[in-house]
Amino acid sequence: MPTPNPFLLMIGCFAIVGCSQSVKTQESSTEKSSYYTEKYRPQYHFTPEANWMNDPNGMVNYEGEYHLFYQYYPDSTVWGPMHWGHAVSTDLVSWEHLPIALYPDSLGLIFSGSAVIDWNNTSGFGTDEEPPMIAIFTHHLMEGEKAGRTDFQYQSIAYSLDKGRNWTKYEGNPVLPNQGIKDFRDPKVFWHEPTQKWIMTLAVFDHVEFYSSADFKSWDKLSDFGLNEGRREVLWECPDLFPMQFDGKTKWVLLVSVNPGGPNGGSSTQYFIGDFDGTDFKNDNSPETILWLDYGTDNYAGVTWSDIPEEDGRRLFIGWMSNWLYAQIVPTEKWRSAMTIPRELSLSNTADGYIIKSKPILELNQLRSKTMSLEQTAVERSLKIETDSLDINKAELAVTFSGINSDEFGIRLSNGSENVTIGFDAIRNKYFIDRTQAGNSGFHQEFAQRQWGNRLVDDTVELRIFVDASSIELFADDGATVLTVNIFPLEPYRLLEVLAKNGSVNLDEFILWELNSIWR
């Protein structure tokens, strides 16, 4: 995770253990009727009860619980001394807030990292019967950064023996010291069965490094990747390396978030597909090829859950739904930032090679309540849809188009004076979300824009859209193209129409579901 400008820091707290209060649980908050009802508050996305949040961290599954740790500053709505906030869920939909897991200490702030279950107790922190949950994270020594040193980031570990509720920091921290590299952070660790070692992927300024360990305490460098590949000359962060299957073949995927350099500006996440032999990662594509996990500006620093049960077998992902261009100045008041909806990643093969598809997890279907649908119809210019009985500000839409005889077409949401359009430009062969008139945008000059995403497959145009108060997530063509954006309408949207510019299009499917809140 990047460090914002020093003037935003709240001085005096970052080196003291336990100086900040814990996150309140829902039961200790305001009455249910007014809980999570602030302007722009998402109703089915994860948000902290109050104050600042960014990168998801330490995502691990254990004994039926999905753990979501996250970068958290409990004393302000802007970035400050980083802690690990904590929440758990049994279904990735409804979340329970838990107390802060990790506090800053004498070694520094608690920056991003990962967590795993040490099933074989290789670390010795637990027992064979009760394996430890281990978190590995970057300690960031703010005093060292301010003094002009280059070794102020290093990797440390902590362990829990009670399902992540209480944590003990390893007395031998840091387990991976820094030899003088300014950006040296965000460790993501997994167990590599063929070599019987833990493998760590670490972001090192403009590339990643791989390390291995037999006991989680002593780490040896294996190799580097990325010095001449992908999005170059920008900061690389929050890597994640994992295997995926396609038609019985194993390929390895490497996610890397970059800041700046995203396809629509600011921060974004690229990925590579190739092979990993326990030491080196080899990219299948040319060094110049850049694959984007999400073309929108508001999906960053996302990684996947570890230790998903074998009988489930999914690769599950969540990202921070914001952008460092404006994350600290968006017009929310009590809290800042949300996570994306959880997504299932899958490998797909196209004429141009393998790609990742991202799909909303099936568990979200349980939120569907009131619904409406339309029969197949032709649309010329505009088709207004009556939605008075449904709230389109917390909704899911499934829309399919064919018979394209239009320059661009899609769905428009509006409140009479503001609007956002989600659609397809047939001339450019690109998907888009146009938020130029979506609402409040004066907080940053680059916020109001039309964002584009490449079309990677060629079939009927299929859109799946999730709207939640201040965000839109578009999954097009079964998740081959994804766009995630924030929006801040001054009033809720109440009007919905299907548009076909300069022509007509067939509306083959239209289903709208209002989604229930996960907080009330």
XYZ file of C-alpha atoms in Angstrom:
520
model
C 0.000 0.000 0.000
C 1.341 3.494 -0.784
C 2.133 6.024 1.887
C 0.141 9.261 1.485
C 1.653 12.660 2.063
C 3.132 13.017 5.569
C 0.953 16.029 6.429
C -2.061 13.695 6.533
C -0.610 11.670 9.405
C -1.871 12.084 12.947
C 1.396 12.458 14.831
C 2.059 10.805 18.162
C 0.263 7.473 17.928
C 2.034 5.321 15.385
C 4.741 3.800 17.587
C 2.634 3.035 20.652
C 0.990 -0.336 21.160
C -2.746 -0.151 21.829
C -3.147 3.600 21.386
C -6.345 3.325 19.332
C -9.757 2.047 20.266
C -11.257 -1.145 18.854
C -13.921 -1.294 16.180
C -17.372 -1.303 17.728
C -19.593 -4.256 17.077
C -22.984 -3.822 15.513
C -24.683 -4.520 18.851
C -22.941 -1.547 20.483
C -23.777 0.870 17.660
C -26.866 2.946 17.079
C -30.277 1.346 16.782
C -30.789 -0.991 13.853
C -33.253 1.361 12.200
C -30.568 3.994 11.661
C -27.547 1.693 11.317
C -25.610 2.110 8.059
C -28.083 4.629 6.627
C -25.714 7.558 6.024
C -25.642 9.243 2.622
C -23.707 7.102 0.104
C -23.464 4.166 2.543
C -23.407 0.841 0.612
C -26.027 -1.679 1.719
C -24.501 -4.977 0.593
C -20.789 -4.164 0.372
C -18.399 -4.385 3.291
C -17.578 -1.030 4.882
C -16.091 -0.211 8.289
C -18.505 1.172 10.828
C -16.463 4.356 10.939
C -13.220 5.954 9.776
C -10.599 5.035 7.197
C -10.146 1.687 5.411
C -8.028 0.598 2.439
C -6.352 -2.663 1.288
C -7.909 -6.033 2.163
C -5.374 -8.082 4.142
C -4.922 -11.508 5.660
C -7.835 -13.167 3.906
C -8.048 -16.756 5.108
C -10.747 -19.389 5.625
C -10.755 -21.455 8.791
C -13.395 -23.679 10.396
C -16.258 -22.234 8.395
C -15.274 -18.582 8.730
C -13.965 -16.239 6.073
C -11.626 -13.716 7.654
C -11.267 -10.248 6.190
C -8.536 -8.125 7.721
C -7.952 -4.693 6.242
C -5.828 -1.579 6.452
C -7.554 0.567 9.041
C -7.059 3.868 10.829
C -9.559 4.080 13.685
C -9.048 7.754 14.526
C -9.847 9.574 11.272
C -11.514 9.286 7.862
C -8.183 9.871 6.095
C -5.123 7.642 5.980
C -3.151 7.503 9.212
C -1.150 5.043 11.340
C -2.174 1.690 9.941
C -3.750 -1.137 11.966
C -5.362 -4.370 10.817
C -9.139 -4.121 11.148
C -11.000 -7.417 11.266
C -14.339 -8.922 10.237
C -15.624 -12.456 9.701
C -18.374 -14.057 7.647
C -19.743 -17.543 7.153
C -21.016 -16.806 3.630
C -18.974 -13.838 2.276
C -22.174 -11.784 2.271
C -23.070 -10.876 5.869
C -20.172 -9.652 8.007
C -19.525 -9.396 11.735
C -17.190 -6.624 12.894
C -14.510 -7.786 15.341
C -11.983 -5.784 17.402
C -8.791 -4.558 15.779
C -6.422 -7.484 15.253
C -2.994 -5.840 14.957
C -1.830 -2.505 16.365
C 1.275 -0.459 15.533
C 4.241 -1.125 17.811
C 7.873 -0.135 18.262
C 8.770 -1.711 14.894
C 6.285 0.448 13.034
C 2.848 0.656 11.477
C 1.066 -2.503 10.314
C 0.983 -2.373 6.520
C -0.510 -4.948 4.122
C 0.101 -8.689 4.144
C -1.560 -12.084 4.185
C -2.609 -14.917 6.479
C -2.572 -18.716 6.222
C -3.283 -21.770 8.326
C -0.063 -23.611 9.192
C -1.672 -27.037 8.987
C 1.597 -28.928 9.592
C 2.699 -26.580 12.371
C 5.954 -25.902 10.528
C 6.350 -22.734 12.593
C 5.983 -24.453 15.950
C 3.532 -21.823 17.112
C 0.689 -24.314 17.557
C 0.256 -28.069 17.612
C -0.646 -30.698 15.050
C -4.115 -30.831 16.593
C -4.510 -27.035 16.749
C -2.631 -25.452 13.841
C -1.852 -21.752 14.168
C -3.237 -19.017 11.965
C -0.211 -16.970 10.882
C -0.279 -13.409 9.600
C 2.692 -11.985 7.717
C 2.740 -8.245 7.169
C 4.952 -5.273 6.472
C 6.160 -3.248 9.414
C 6.625 0.384 8.314
C 8.818 2.446 10.634
C 7.633 6.015 10.136
C 10.566 7.483 12.081
C 12.930 5.722 9.675
C 11.122 7.097 6.632
C 11.153 10.629 8.048
C 14.861 10.312 8.791
C 15.558 9.576 5.129
C 16.492 5.929 5.582
C 15.731 3.338 2.907
C 15.316 0.297 5.185
C 12.130 1.336 7.007
C 9.949 -1.497 5.624
C 10.456 -5.146 6.611
C 8.342 -8.271 7.016
C 7.071 -9.551 10.358
C 4.712 -12.258 11.566
C 2.093 -12.829 14.246
C 0.079 -15.907 15.131
C -3.322 -16.748 16.596
C -4.462 -19.902 18.356
C -8.106 -18.885 18.773
C -9.464 -18.455 15.234
C -7.931 -15.028 14.739
C -9.449 -13.345 17.781
C -6.181 -12.699 19.611
C -2.700 -12.332 18.158
C 0.846 -12.756 19.414
C 3.636 -11.037 17.508
C 6.745 -13.154 16.992
C 9.549 -12.076 19.307
C 12.090 -12.537 16.489
C 10.505 -9.946 14.191
C 11.303 -8.902 11.554
C 11.618 -12.274 9.818
C 12.716 -10.626 6.551
C 14.875 -7.543 7.184
C 15.369 -4.823 4.594
C 18.801 -4.324 3.029
C 18.056 -0.808 1.806
C 15.070 -0.881 -0.560
C 12.569 1.913 -0.007
C 9.469 0.018 -1.241
C 9.688 -3.503 0.167
C 6.262 -4.728 1.183
C 2.908 -6.552 0.978
C 3.944 -10.216 1.479
C 1.521 -12.845 0.121
C 2.324 -16.383 1.266
C 1.127 -19.873 0.307
C 2.273 -23.456 0.900
C 3.937 -25.031 -2.165
C 3.400 -28.747 -1.865
C 5.996 -29.936 -4.455
C 8.875 -28.216 -2.655
C 7.392 -28.509 0.856
C 8.092 -24.825 1.411
C 6.218 -21.624 2.070
C 6.470 -19.272 -0.909
C 6.305 -15.515 -0.405
C 5.616 -13.036 -3.191
C 6.819 -9.559 -2.239
C 6.397 -6.195 -3.968
C 9.768 -4.492 -4.411
C 9.175 -1.072 -6.001
C 8.678 -1.859 -9.738
C 8.781 -5.677 -9.650
C 8.226 -8.652 -7.347
C 10.591 -10.995 -5.561
C 9.951 -14.585 -4.520
C 11.185 -16.070 -1.223
C 10.857 -19.499 0.411
C 10.848 -20.789 3.972
C 10.428 -24.143 5.699
C 9.379 -22.675 9.059
C 7.909 -19.200 8.322
C 10.745 -17.597 10.288
C 13.790 -17.842 8.003
C 13.369 -16.737 4.388
C 15.636 -17.227 1.369
C 15.343 -15.287 -1.857
C 14.465 -17.367 -4.927
C 14.090 -15.032 -7.908
C 12.741 -11.765 -9.358
C 10.003 -11.071 -11.876
C 8.769 -8.010 -13.710
C 11.706 -5.679 -14.198
C 10.906 -5.548 -17.917
C 7.322 -6.818 -18.043
C 3.813 -5.431 -17.783
C 3.148 -1.884 -16.567
C 6.600 -0.452 -15.970
C 8.132 2.501 -14.148
C 5.315 2.625 -11.607
C 4.920 1.301 -8.076
C 4.000 -2.402 -7.816
C 1.977 -3.472 -4.781
C -0.133 -6.232 -3.220
C 0.984 -9.234 -5.321
C -0.721 -12.626 -5.260
C 0.536 -15.822 -6.935
C -1.707 -18.884 -7.254
C -2.434 -21.864 -9.563
C -5.594 -22.208 -11.667
C -6.956 -25.049 -13.769
C -8.287 -25.028 -17.326
C -9.182 -28.243 -19.154
C -6.971 -30.246 -16.831
C -3.963 -27.966 -17.314
C -2.411 -25.936 -14.517
C -1.426 -22.333 -15.134
C -0.124 -19.853 -12.569
C -1.607 -16.389 -12.164
C 0.251 -13.423 -10.692
C -1.817 -10.412 -9.631
C 0.016 -7.125 -9.133
C -1.567 -3.783 -8.279
C 0.092 -0.713 -9.791
C -0.067 2.936 -8.798
C -0.388 4.985 -10.937
C -0.794 3.582 -14.462
C -4.302 2.113 -14.561
C -6.146 1.923 -17.902
C -8.501 4.752 -16.873
C -6.098 6.600 -14.594
C -4.712 6.188 -11.102
C -4.357 2.834 -9.407
C -5.408 -0.535 -10.862
C -4.528 -4.253 -10.942
C -2.671 -6.035 -13.737
C -2.111 -9.774 -13.967
C 0.223 -12.243 -15.637
C -0.421 -15.843 -16.651
C 2.400 -18.358 -16.906
C 4.217 -21.129 -15.065
C 5.867 -21.376 -11.647
C 8.292 -24.179 -10.789
C 8.814 -23.367 -7.132
C 11.601 -20.909 -7.915
C 10.845 -18.847 -11.033
C 7.708 -17.438 -12.625
C 7.693 -17.465 -16.445
C 5.210 -15.235 -18.249
C 3.282 -16.783 -21.178
C 2.805 -13.435 -22.886
C 5.195 -10.918 -24.371
C 6.768 -8.463 -21.898
C 4.707 -5.633 -23.391
C 1.354 -7.363 -22.862
C -0.742 -5.862 -20.068
C -3.800 -7.722 -18.811
C -6.156 -5.821 -16.505
C -8.220 -7.612 -13.893
C -10.674 -4.697 -13.781
C -10.694 -1.707 -16.128
C -12.522 0.593 -13.706
C -10.738 3.057 -11.477
C -12.175 1.661 -8.259
C -10.841 -1.844 -7.719
C -7.364 -1.819 -6.213
C -5.058 -3.899 -3.990
C -7.278 -6.959 -4.288
C -6.011 -10.431 -3.418
C -7.540 -13.871 -2.887
C -8.515 -15.952 0.124
C -6.195 -18.703 1.261
C -7.192 -22.111 2.622
C -10.501 -22.387 0.804
C -11.702 -25.960 1.502
C -10.828 -28.420 -1.248
C -14.468 -29.407 -1.691
C -15.245 -25.765 -2.525
C -12.223 -25.250 -4.764
C -12.986 -21.689 -5.845
C -10.455 -18.885 -6.157
C -12.183 -16.038 -4.288
C -11.147 -12.397 -4.594
C -12.020 -9.036 -3.045
C -10.584 -5.584 -3.725
C -10.523 -2.122 -2.186
C -13.200 -0.115 -3.985
C -11.396 3.197 -4.372
C -8.459 4.899 -6.081
C -5.492 6.750 -4.616
C -6.269 9.707 -6.892
C -9.194 10.709 -4.681
C -9.705 8.094 -1.961
C -9.168 10.564 0.889
C -11.458 13.283 -0.446
C -14.587 11.447 -1.618
C -17.753 12.986 -0.093
C -18.483 10.425 2.610
C -18.328 11.650 6.180
C -18.439 8.968 8.871
C -16.440 6.357 6.966
C -14.195 6.164 3.915
C -14.067 3.317 1.423
C -15.792 0.011 0.729
C -14.683 -3.366 -0.560
C -15.875 -4.744 -3.897
C -18.352 -7.589 -3.841
C -16.464 -10.885 -3.508
C -15.711 -12.442 -6.875
C -14.882 -15.893 -8.157
C -11.920 -15.907 -10.530
C -11.686 -18.474 -13.305
C -9.341 -19.141 -16.192
C -10.649 -18.931 -19.757
C -8.973 -19.473 -23.112
C -9.468 -17.055 -26.025
C -7.973 -16.669 -29.481
C -5.378 -14.358 -27.912
C -4.522 -16.639 -25.018
C -5.649 -17.203 -21.448
C -7.568 -14.552 -19.544
C -9.139 -14.333 -16.096
C -12.882 -14.011 -15.786
C -14.361 -12.433 -12.659
C -17.872 -13.361 -11.574
C -19.964 -12.304 -8.574
C -20.076 -15.120 -6.039
C -23.226 -17.249 -6.055
C -23.872 -16.470 -2.382
C -25.002 -12.967 -3.374
C -28.160 -14.482 -4.886
C -29.599 -14.826 -1.379
C -29.929 -11.027 -1.234
C -32.420 -10.890 -4.091
C -35.880 -9.745 -3.031
C -38.364 -7.894 -5.233
C -37.878 -8.485 -8.935
C -39.160 -7.451 -12.331
C -38.461 -8.595 -15.885
C -39.300 -7.655 -19.468
C -40.133 -9.789 -22.444
C -37.849 -9.683 -25.483
C -38.312 -6.399 -27.333
C -36.660 -4.108 -29.867
C -35.401 -0.767 -28.584
C -35.145 2.292 -30.791
C -33.430 5.268 -29.152
C -34.949 4.816 -25.696
C -37.138 2.536 -23.609
C -38.181 3.894 -20.216
C -38.762 1.211 -17.589
C -41.144 1.644 -14.678
C -39.324 0.808 -11.415
C -41.350 2.723 -8.805
C -41.825 -0.364 -6.658
C -38.094 -1.219 -6.557
C -35.080 0.613 -5.203
C -32.596 0.762 -8.092
C -29.879 2.144 -5.780
C -29.339 -1.312 -4.251
C -29.976 -3.601 -7.150
C -28.677 -6.221 -9.558
C -29.482 -6.222 -13.275
C -29.031 -8.971 -15.865
C -29.346 -7.596 -19.400
C -28.602 -9.212 -22.773
C -28.553 -7.494 -26.178
C -28.409 -8.792 -29.766
C -29.341 -7.575 -33.251
C -26.997 -4.619 -32.842
C -27.763 -1.736 -35.196
C -26.687 1.104 -32.948
C -23.499 3.080 -32.322
C -23.775 2.560 -28.572
C -26.386 1.163 -26.222
C -26.907 0.252 -22.613
C -28.632 1.140 -19.338
C -29.032 4.623 -17.873
C -29.882 5.385 -14.248
C -30.929 8.931 -13.355
C -32.587 11.108 -10.760
C -33.842 13.736 -13.210
C -30.758 15.954 -13.151
C -27.909 13.433 -12.830
C -27.297 10.159 -14.635
C -24.865 7.314 -15.141
C -24.769 5.117 -18.253
C -23.449 1.546 -18.424
C -23.109 0.182 -21.926
C -21.280 -0.878 -25.064
C -19.746 1.242 -27.809
C -20.146 -0.788 -31.011
C -17.817 1.469 -32.995
C -14.925 1.144 -30.540
C -15.880 -2.406 -29.536
C -15.514 -1.411 -25.885
C -17.638 -1.461 -22.769
C -17.995 1.722 -20.769
C -19.385 3.368 -17.659
C -20.040 7.074 -18.136
C -20.044 8.931 -14.822
C -19.466 12.412 -16.251
C -22.963 13.451 -15.093
C -23.379 10.917 -12.279
C -23.359 13.360 -9.360
C -20.838 15.026 -7.076
C -17.436 15.073 -8.803
C -15.926 18.442 -7.887
C -13.601 16.931 -5.296
C -11.177 15.790 -8.056
C -10.677 16.995 -11.610
C -10.260 13.468 -13.042
C -13.279 11.882 -11.368
C -15.965 12.815 -13.930
C -15.086 10.696 -16.947
C -16.245 7.920 -19.230
C -14.303 4.787 -18.376
C -13.550 2.153 -21.011
C -12.945 -1.582 -20.925
C -11.744 -3.755 -23.800
C -14.062 -6.421 -25.137
C -12.184 -9.716 -25.020
C -14.791 -12.122 -26.425
C -17.221 -11.811 -29.344
C -20.787 -12.929 -28.755
C -24.068 -11.372 -27.724
C -23.557 -8.406 -25.395
C -24.294 -9.585 -21.888
C -24.223 -7.231 -18.884
C -24.522 -8.004 -15.213
C -24.643 -4.827 -13.167
C -24.523 -4.267 -9.409
C -25.586 -0.860 -8.078
C -25.132 -0.005 -4.410
C -25.663 3.636 -3.372
C -22.215 4.937 -4.368
C -20.823 2.244 -6.652
C -21.431 0.358 -9.876
C -19.801 -2.960 -10.814
C -20.184 -4.169 -14.392
C -19.452 -7.797 -15.316
C -19.701 -8.099 -19.105
C -19.530 -11.237 -21.234
C -19.614 -13.634 -18.294
C -16.962 -11.634 -16.464
C -14.419 -11.341 -19.277
C -14.566 -7.533 -18.999
C -15.091 -5.871 -15.618
C -15.504 -2.192 -14.726
C -15.854 -0.983 -11.136
C -16.526 2.695 -10.405
C -17.643 4.907 -7.550
C -20.449 7.435 -8.011
C -21.886 10.092 -5.689
C -25.327 11.228 -6.871
C -26.749 14.131 -4.884
C -30.106 12.331 -4.811
C -30.872 8.616 -5.226
C -31.561 7.409 -8.752
C -35.223 6.678 -9.482
C -35.414 6.445 -13.288
C -34.163 3.645 -15.526
C -34.088 3.426 -19.303
C -32.541 1.349 -22.054
C -30.729 3.479 -24.641
C -29.825 2.805 -28.291
C -27.924 5.696 -29.857
C -28.345 6.251 -33.621
C -30.248 3.052 -34.267
C -31.796 0.071 -32.564
C -30.931 -3.032 -30.609
C -32.787 -6.132 -29.447
C -33.287 -6.433 -25.709
C -33.259 -10.211 -25.280
C -33.220 -10.326 -21.491
C -33.921 -7.820 -18.752
C -34.165 -8.835 -15.091
C -33.925 -6.439 -12.171
C -33.632 -7.527 -8.556
C -33.746 -5.249 -5.556
C -31.148 -6.510 -3.088
C -31.586 -6.643 0.676
C -29.245 -4.838 3.028
C -26.725 -6.995 4.868
C -26.657 -4.575 7.805
C -30.299 -4.495 8.933
